[in-house]
Amino acid sequence: MAKTIVVTSGKGGVGKTTTSASISTGLALRGYKTVVIDFDVGLRNLDLIMGCERRVVFDFVNVINEEVSLHQALIKDKSCDNLFILAASQTKDKESLNKEGVAKVINELSKMFDYIICDSPAGIEQGAYLALYFADEAIVVTNPEVSSVRDSDRILGIIASKSKRAEEGLEKTKTHLLITRYNPERVKLGEMLSIKDVEDILRIPLLGVILESPDVLQASNTGIPVINQKNSKASECYKDAISRLLGEEKPYRYIEVEKKGILNKIFGGSR
Amino acid sequence: MSFFDKFLNKKKPPATIAKERLQIILAHERVSLAPNYNSSKPNWIDLMKDDLMEVIAKYTKIGKEDLKINIEKRDNLDLLEINITLPEHHDGEE
Ligand SMILES: Nc1ncnc2c1ncn2[C@@H]1O[C@H](COP(=O)(O)OP(=O)(O)OP(=O)(O)O)[C@@H](O)[C@H]1O
Ligand SMILES: [Mg+2]
């Protein structure tokens, strides 16, 4: 039986798809058979971030409508044998996802995989609701910024009350806080909410802190998930988060402002 | 704000203002949105009600329906109203 994990946030553009791509790749690299599903029907993007956009023939909605088999729609990742992608439909509208259909697909996938990662769309409509409904665990992606924190709180309320686990009175969905686009310099200047501020407000366990980094744009340009970028702090941050997700203890790196060396100070070294 | 902050006319850092604003609005939203979310999980109003009942029970007998708690928004402040209906022959003043 697979573990189903939703990557969610409420607010748009905070890094869900970036995170889904890196978390699924990271789990697959650790040897777990993993599938990542794009729930953003009508606005698919995960295929681009995973670099498989030209190999999408059939999608999630085709499978739900029983037009094709799951095997026909699953796309094998180009660099990782353990990893598969189920793309969102680009043409159909959001209402084409329904609870029974999604349940059936997740059930079938859970016999084949160790992890099912659900990349949620923004908002709290049908797509976002169904992405979190079946989840055993939730990664709540939050930027250190007021509207993102507020929306995360709202999503946590929905997980706690409207998910399958809540409705059926099962063990609660395990929630994880992932702070993304974190900038230690701005936190030090008092311009940005700190890790502790966000933790104090949302009160769920911290899974990781991903730095604001130009590597993420670079990764999406090339269609290689940022976790696979060499010499990238953002990549290391995601690797640490994977370790914690698997129950390992990892110290937090890069979250303090780096002390600049004397030469750096004089010449104002870049990143 | 410390004396020196005032003296130097130092403003609160934006992050501190952000945190305080979030704490206030979320305390409110958790209450106002909670009932639609989940009736099985008590919100802080219910928890406070239980605590208040316990304290009041030390002095006089009232039923749960005699204690009413209400939150109201007025302009830029939240009003917490607690109404306790005492029984006709309450034995509070001994
Ligand atoms: N750690 C980061 N550092 C810098 N830029 C980032 C980081 N994480 C995400 N971004 C950028 O933020 C933008 C949104 O990212 P992404 O698409 O992953 O968000 P999303 O939550 O999936 O958005 P949507 O709600 O539209 O689905 C992208 O341009 C991405 O490159
Ligand atoms: Mg997305």
Coordinates of C-alpha atoms and ligand atoms in Angstrom, one line a residue:
Chain A
M1 CA 0.0 0.0 0.0
A2 CA 1.4 3.4 -1.0
K3 CA 1.6 6.4 1.2
T4 CA -0.4 9.3 -0.4
I5 CA 1.1 12.8 0.2
V6 CA -0.5 16.0 -1.0
V7 CA 1.5 19.1 -1.6
T8 CA -0.9 22.0 -0.9
S9 CA -1.0 25.6 0.1
G10 CA -4.2 27.4 -0.7
K11 CA -2.4 30.4 -2.1
G12 CA -1.1 30.2 -5.7
G13 CA 2.5 30.5 -6.8
V14 CA 4.2 29.6 -3.5
G15 CA 6.1 26.6 -4.9
K16 CA 3.8 23.5 -4.8
T17 CA 4.8 22.3 -8.3
T18 CA 8.5 23.0 -7.7
T19 CA 8.1 21.0 -4.4
S20 CA 6.1 18.1 -5.9
A21 CA 8.8 17.7 -8.6
S22 CA 11.7 17.7 -6.1
I23 CA 10.0 15.6 -3.4
S24 CA 8.9 12.9 -5.9
T25 CA 12.3 12.9 -7.5
G26 CA 14.0 12.8 -4.1
L27 CA 11.9 9.8 -2.9
A28 CA 12.6 8.0 -6.2
L29 CA 16.3 8.6 -5.9
R30 CA 16.1 7.0 -2.4
G31 CA 14.8 3.9 -4.0
Y32 CA 11.1 4.3 -3.5
K33 CA 8.7 3.6 -6.4
T34 CA 7.0 7.0 -6.8
V35 CA 4.3 8.5 -8.9
V36 CA 3.5 12.2 -9.0
I37 CA 0.0 13.4 -10.1
D38 CA -0.8 16.8 -11.4
F39 CA -4.2 17.8 -10.1
D40 CA -4.1 21.2 -11.7
V41 CA -6.6 20.4 -14.5
G42 CA -6.7 23.0 -17.2
L43 CA -3.4 24.6 -16.1
R44 CA -0.9 21.7 -16.2
N45 CA 2.7 22.6 -15.4
L46 CA 4.2 19.6 -13.6
D47 CA 5.1 18.1 -17.0
L48 CA 7.2 21.1 -17.8
I49 CA 9.0 21.2 -14.5
M50 CA 9.7 17.5 -14.8
G51 CA 10.8 17.9 -18.4
C52 CA 8.4 15.4 -19.9
E53 CA 5.9 17.8 -21.6
R54 CA 6.5 16.4 -25.1
R55 CA 5.8 12.8 -24.0
V56 CA 2.3 13.5 -22.6
V57 CA -0.2 11.6 -24.7
F58 CA -2.9 10.7 -22.2
D59 CA -3.7 12.2 -18.9
F60 CA -5.3 11.9 -15.5
V61 CA -8.8 12.8 -16.8
N62 CA -8.5 10.2 -19.7
V63 CA -7.9 7.6 -17.0
I64 CA -10.7 8.7 -14.8
N65 CA -13.1 8.6 -17.8
E66 CA -11.8 5.1 -18.6
E67 CA -10.7 6.2 -22.0
V68 CA -7.3 4.7 -21.5
S69 CA -5.6 2.4 -18.9
L70 CA -3.4 3.7 -16.2
H71 CA -0.4 2.1 -17.8
Q72 CA -1.0 4.0 -21.0
A73 CA -1.1 7.4 -19.2
L74 CA 1.8 6.9 -16.8
I75 CA 5.0 8.6 -18.1
K76 CA 8.3 7.2 -17.0
D77 CA 10.7 9.9 -15.8
K78 CA 13.7 10.4 -18.1
S79 CA 16.4 10.1 -15.5
C80 CA 14.9 8.0 -12.8
D81 CA 13.6 4.5 -13.1
N82 CA 11.5 4.5 -10.0
L83 CA 9.6 7.6 -11.0
F84 CA 6.3 8.1 -13.0
I85 CA 4.3 11.2 -13.8
L86 CA 0.5 11.4 -14.4
A87 CA -0.1 14.6 -16.2
A88 CA -3.2 16.8 -15.8
S89 CA -5.5 17.4 -18.6
Q90 CA -5.1 20.6 -20.5
T91 CA -8.4 20.8 -22.3
K92 CA -11.1 19.7 -19.9
D93 CA -12.4 21.9 -17.1
K94 CA -11.8 21.4 -13.4
E95 CA -15.1 19.7 -12.8
S96 CA -14.0 16.7 -14.8
L97 CA -12.3 15.4 -11.6
N98 CA -14.8 13.5 -9.4
K99 CA -14.4 11.8 -6.1
E100 CA -15.2 8.3 -7.3
G101 CA -12.9 8.6 -10.3
V102 CA -10.0 9.9 -8.3
A103 CA -10.5 7.2 -5.6
K104 CA -10.3 4.5 -8.2
V105 CA -7.1 5.8 -9.7
I106 CA -5.4 6.3 -6.3
N107 CA -6.5 2.8 -5.3
E108 CA -5.0 1.3 -8.3
L109 CA -1.8 3.3 -8.0
S110 CA -1.4 2.4 -4.4
K111 CA -1.0 -1.2 -5.4
M112 CA 1.9 -0.3 -7.7
F113 CA 3.8 2.4 -5.8
D114 CA 5.4 3.2 -2.5
Y115 CA 4.6 6.9 -2.7
I116 CA 1.8 8.9 -4.5
I117 CA 2.6 12.6 -4.5
C118 CA -0.4 14.8 -5.4
D119 CA 0.5 18.3 -6.7
S120 CA -2.5 20.4 -5.7
P121 CA -3.8 23.4 -7.6
A122 CA -4.2 26.7 -5.8
G123 CA -7.4 27.6 -4.1
I124 CA -9.9 25.5 -2.2
E125 CA -12.1 24.4 -5.1
Q126 CA -12.7 20.9 -6.4
G127 CA -9.2 20.2 -7.7
A128 CA -7.5 21.3 -4.5
Y129 CA -10.1 19.5 -2.4
L130 CA -9.7 16.2 -4.2
A131 CA -5.9 16.5 -4.1
L132 CA -6.0 16.6 -0.3
Y133 CA -9.0 14.3 0.3
F134 CA -7.3 11.0 0.1
A135 CA -3.9 12.0 1.6
D136 CA -2.3 10.2 4.4
E137 CA 0.1 13.1 4.8
A138 CA 0.1 16.8 3.7
I139 CA 3.0 19.0 2.9
V140 CA 1.8 22.5 3.4
V141 CA 3.9 24.9 1.3
T142 CA 4.1 28.3 2.9
N143 CA 6.0 31.5 2.0
P144 CA 7.0 33.7 4.9
E145 CA 4.4 36.2 4.0
V146 CA 1.0 37.1 5.5
S147 CA -1.4 36.0 2.8
S148 CA 0.4 32.7 2.3
V149 CA 0.4 31.9 6.0
R150 CA -3.3 32.8 6.3
D151 CA -4.2 30.5 3.4
S152 CA -2.1 27.7 4.8
D153 CA -4.1 28.0 8.0
R154 CA -7.3 27.7 6.1
I155 CA -6.1 24.6 4.2
L156 CA -5.1 23.0 7.5
G157 CA -8.6 23.6 8.7
I158 CA -10.0 21.9 5.6
I159 CA -7.6 18.9 6.0
A160 CA -8.6 18.6 9.7
S161 CA -12.3 18.5 8.9
K162 CA -13.1 17.7 5.3
S163 CA -10.6 15.1 4.3
K164 CA -11.4 11.4 4.0
R165 CA -9.5 10.7 7.2
A166 CA -11.6 13.4 9.1
E167 CA -14.9 12.2 7.6
E168 CA -14.3 8.6 8.5
G169 CA -12.8 9.4 11.9
L170 CA -9.5 7.7 11.0
E171 CA -6.1 8.7 12.3
K172 CA -5.6 12.4 11.5
T173 CA -3.8 13.4 8.3
K174 CA -0.1 14.0 9.2
T175 CA 0.8 17.6 8.4
H176 CA 4.2 19.0 7.6
L177 CA 5.2 22.6 7.2
L178 CA 7.5 23.4 4.3
I179 CA 8.7 27.0 4.3
T180 CA 9.8 28.1 0.8
R181 CA 11.4 31.2 -0.7
Y182 CA 13.0 31.9 2.6
N183 CA 15.5 34.7 2.6
P184 CA 17.7 34.8 5.8
E185 CA 19.0 38.3 5.0
R186 CA 15.5 39.8 4.9
V187 CA 14.6 37.9 8.1
K188 CA 17.6 39.3 9.9
L189 CA 16.6 42.9 8.8
G190 CA 13.1 42.2 10.3
E191 CA 11.5 42.5 6.9
M192 CA 10.4 38.9 6.5
L193 CA 8.6 36.5 8.9
S194 CA 11.1 34.1 10.5
I195 CA 10.9 30.4 10.6
K196 CA 9.8 30.6 14.3
D197 CA 7.1 33.2 13.5
V198 CA 5.5 30.9 10.9
E199 CA 5.9 27.9 13.2
D200 CA 4.3 29.8 16.1
I201 CA 1.3 30.8 14.0
L202 CA 0.6 27.5 12.1
R203 CA 1.7 25.1 14.9
I204 CA 2.5 22.1 12.8
P205 CA 5.9 20.3 12.6
L206 CA 8.5 21.8 10.3
L207 CA 9.7 19.5 7.5
G208 CA 12.1 21.9 5.8
V209 CA 13.1 25.4 4.8
I210 CA 13.8 26.0 1.1
L211 CA 15.8 29.2 0.4
E212 CA 14.8 31.7 -2.2
S213 CA 17.1 30.8 -5.0
P214 CA 17.7 31.6 -8.7
D215 CA 18.4 27.9 -9.1
V216 CA 14.7 27.3 -9.1
L217 CA 14.1 29.4 -12.2
Q218 CA 17.1 27.8 -13.8
A219 CA 15.6 24.3 -13.0
S220 CA 12.2 25.2 -14.5
N221 CA 13.9 26.6 -17.6
T222 CA 15.7 23.3 -18.3
G223 CA 13.0 20.9 -17.1
I224 CA 15.2 19.3 -14.4
P225 CA 13.8 19.4 -10.9
V226 CA 15.9 21.7 -8.7
I227 CA 16.8 18.7 -6.4
N228 CA 18.9 17.4 -9.3
Q229 CA 20.8 20.7 -9.8
K230 CA 24.5 20.5 -8.8
N231 CA 26.0 22.8 -6.2
S232 CA 22.7 24.3 -5.3
K233 CA 21.6 25.2 -1.8
A234 CA 17.9 24.9 -2.8
S235 CA 18.7 21.3 -3.9
E236 CA 20.4 20.5 -0.5
C237 CA 17.4 22.0 1.3
Y238 CA 15.0 19.6 -0.6
K239 CA 17.3 16.7 0.1
D240 CA 17.2 17.5 3.8
A241 CA 13.4 17.7 3.7
I242 CA 13.3 14.2 2.1
S243 CA 15.5 12.8 4.9
R244 CA 13.1 14.3 7.5
L245 CA 10.1 13.0 5.6
L246 CA 11.7 9.5 5.9
G247 CA 12.1 10.0 9.6
E248 CA 15.8 11.0 9.7
E249 CA 17.1 13.9 11.8
K250 CA 18.8 16.6 9.9
P251 CA 20.2 19.9 11.1
Y252 CA 18.9 23.0 9.3
R253 CA 21.5 24.4 6.9
Y254 CA 21.7 27.8 5.3
I255 CA 19.0 29.4 7.4
E256 CA 21.4 31.9 9.1
V257 CA 22.9 34.8 7.3
E258 CA 26.3 33.7 6.1
K259 CA 29.3 35.6 7.5
K260 CA 31.1 37.2 4.6
G261 CA 34.8 36.9 4.5
I262 CA 36.9 40.0 4.4
L263 CA 37.5 39.8 0.7
N264 CA 33.8 39.2 0.1
K265 CA 33.1 42.3 2.1
I266 CA 35.5 44.4 0.1
F267 CA 34.5 43.1 -3.3
G268 CA 30.8 42.4 -2.4
G269 CA 30.8 38.8 -3.6
S270 CA 27.5 37.7 -5.2
R271 CA 25.5 34.8 -3.8
Chain B
M1 CA 8.2 48.9 23.2
S2 CA 11.1 49.7 25.5
F3 CA 12.0 53.1 26.8
F4 CA 15.0 53.3 24.5
D5 CA 12.9 52.3 21.4
K6 CA 10.5 55.1 22.2
F7 CA 13.4 57.4 22.8
L8 CA 15.0 56.6 19.5
N9 CA 11.6 56.6 17.9
K10 CA 12.3 53.2 16.5
K11 CA 9.4 51.6 14.6
K12 CA 8.4 48.0 15.0
P13 CA 10.0 45.8 12.3
P14 CA 7.6 44.9 9.5
A15 CA 7.9 41.2 10.3
T16 CA 6.7 41.8 13.9
I17 CA 3.7 43.8 12.6
A18 CA 3.0 40.9 10.1
K19 CA 3.1 38.3 12.9
E20 CA 0.8 40.2 15.2
R21 CA -1.7 40.9 12.5
L22 CA -1.7 37.2 11.5
Q23 CA -2.2 36.1 15.1
I24 CA -5.2 38.3 15.5
I25 CA -6.9 37.5 12.2
L26 CA -6.3 33.8 12.5
A27 CA -7.6 33.6 16.0
H28 CA -10.8 35.1 14.6
E29 CA -11.0 33.0 11.5
R30 CA -10.3 29.8 13.3
V31 CA -13.4 30.5 15.4
S32 CA -15.7 31.8 12.7
L33 CA -14.7 29.2 10.2
A34 CA -14.3 26.3 12.5
P35 CA -18.0 25.3 12.9
N36 CA -18.4 24.7 9.2
Y37 CA -15.2 22.8 9.2
N38 CA -15.6 20.4 11.9
S39 CA -18.2 20.0 14.6
S40 CA -16.4 17.2 16.4
K41 CA -13.3 19.2 17.2
P42 CA -13.8 21.9 19.9
N43 CA -12.7 25.4 19.1
W44 CA -11.2 27.7 21.8
I45 CA -14.6 29.2 22.6
D46 CA -15.9 25.7 23.6
L47 CA -12.8 25.1 25.6
M48 CA -13.0 28.4 27.4
K49 CA -16.7 27.7 28.1
D50 CA -15.8 24.4 29.8
D51 CA -13.2 26.2 31.9
L52 CA -15.6 29.0 32.8
M53 CA -18.3 26.5 33.8
E54 CA -15.8 24.8 36.1
V55 CA -14.9 28.1 37.8
I56 CA -18.6 29.2 38.1
A57 CA -19.5 25.8 39.5
K58 CA -17.3 26.5 42.6
Y59 CA -19.7 29.3 43.6
T60 CA -23.1 28.7 42.1
K61 CA -25.0 26.2 40.0
I62 CA -25.8 27.0 36.4
G63 CA -26.5 24.9 33.4
K64 CA -24.5 25.0 30.1
E65 CA -27.3 27.0 28.5
D66 CA -27.0 29.7 31.1
L67 CA -23.5 30.7 29.8
K68 CA -23.5 32.5 26.5
I69 CA -20.3 33.5 24.7
N70 CA -20.3 35.8 21.7
I71 CA -17.7 37.3 19.5
E72 CA -18.5 40.4 17.6
K73 CA -16.4 42.5 15.3
R74 CA -16.8 46.3 15.7
D75 CA -14.7 48.5 13.5
N76 CA -11.2 47.5 14.3
L77 CA -11.7 45.6 17.5
D78 CA -13.1 42.3 18.5
L79 CA -15.6 42.2 21.3
L80 CA -15.9 39.2 23.5
E81 CA -19.2 39.1 25.3
I82 CA -19.8 36.6 28.1
N83 CA -23.4 36.4 29.5
I84 CA -24.2 34.4 32.6
T85 CA -27.8 33.9 33.6
L86 CA -27.9 33.2 37.3
P87 CA -30.6 30.9 38.7
E88 CA -33.4 32.5 40.6
H89 CA -32.4 31.2 44.0
H90 CA -28.7 31.0 43.5
D91 CA -26.7 30.3 46.7
G92 CA -23.7 32.4 45.7
E93 CA -23.7 35.0 48.5
E94 CA -23.1 33.0 51.6
Ligands
LIG1 N1 12.7 28.5 -3.5 C1 12.4 29.3 -4.6 N2 13.2 30.3 -4.9 C2 12.9 31.1 -6.0 N3 11.8 31.0 -6.8 C3 10.9 30.0 -6.5 C4 11.2 29.1 -5.4 N4 10.1 28.2 -5.3 C5 9.3 28.6 -6.3 N5 9.8 29.6 -7.0 C6 9.2 30.3 -8.2 O1 7.9 30.6 -7.9 C7 7.0 30.4 -9.0 C8 5.9 29.5 -8.6 O2 6.4 28.2 -8.4 P1 5.4 27.0 -8.5 O3 4.9 26.9 -9.9 O4 6.2 25.8 -8.0 O5 4.3 27.4 -7.5 P2 2.8 26.7 -7.4 O6 2.5 26.8 -5.9 O7 2.8 25.3 -8.0 O8 1.9 27.6 -8.3 P3 0.4 27.4 -8.7 O9 -0.4 27.7 -7.5 O10 0.2 28.3 -9.8 O11 0.3 25.9 -9.1 C9 7.9 29.9 -10.1 O12 8.2 30.9 -11.0 C10 9.1 29.3 -9.4 O13 10.2 29.4 -10.2
MG2 MG 1.5 24.4 -9.4

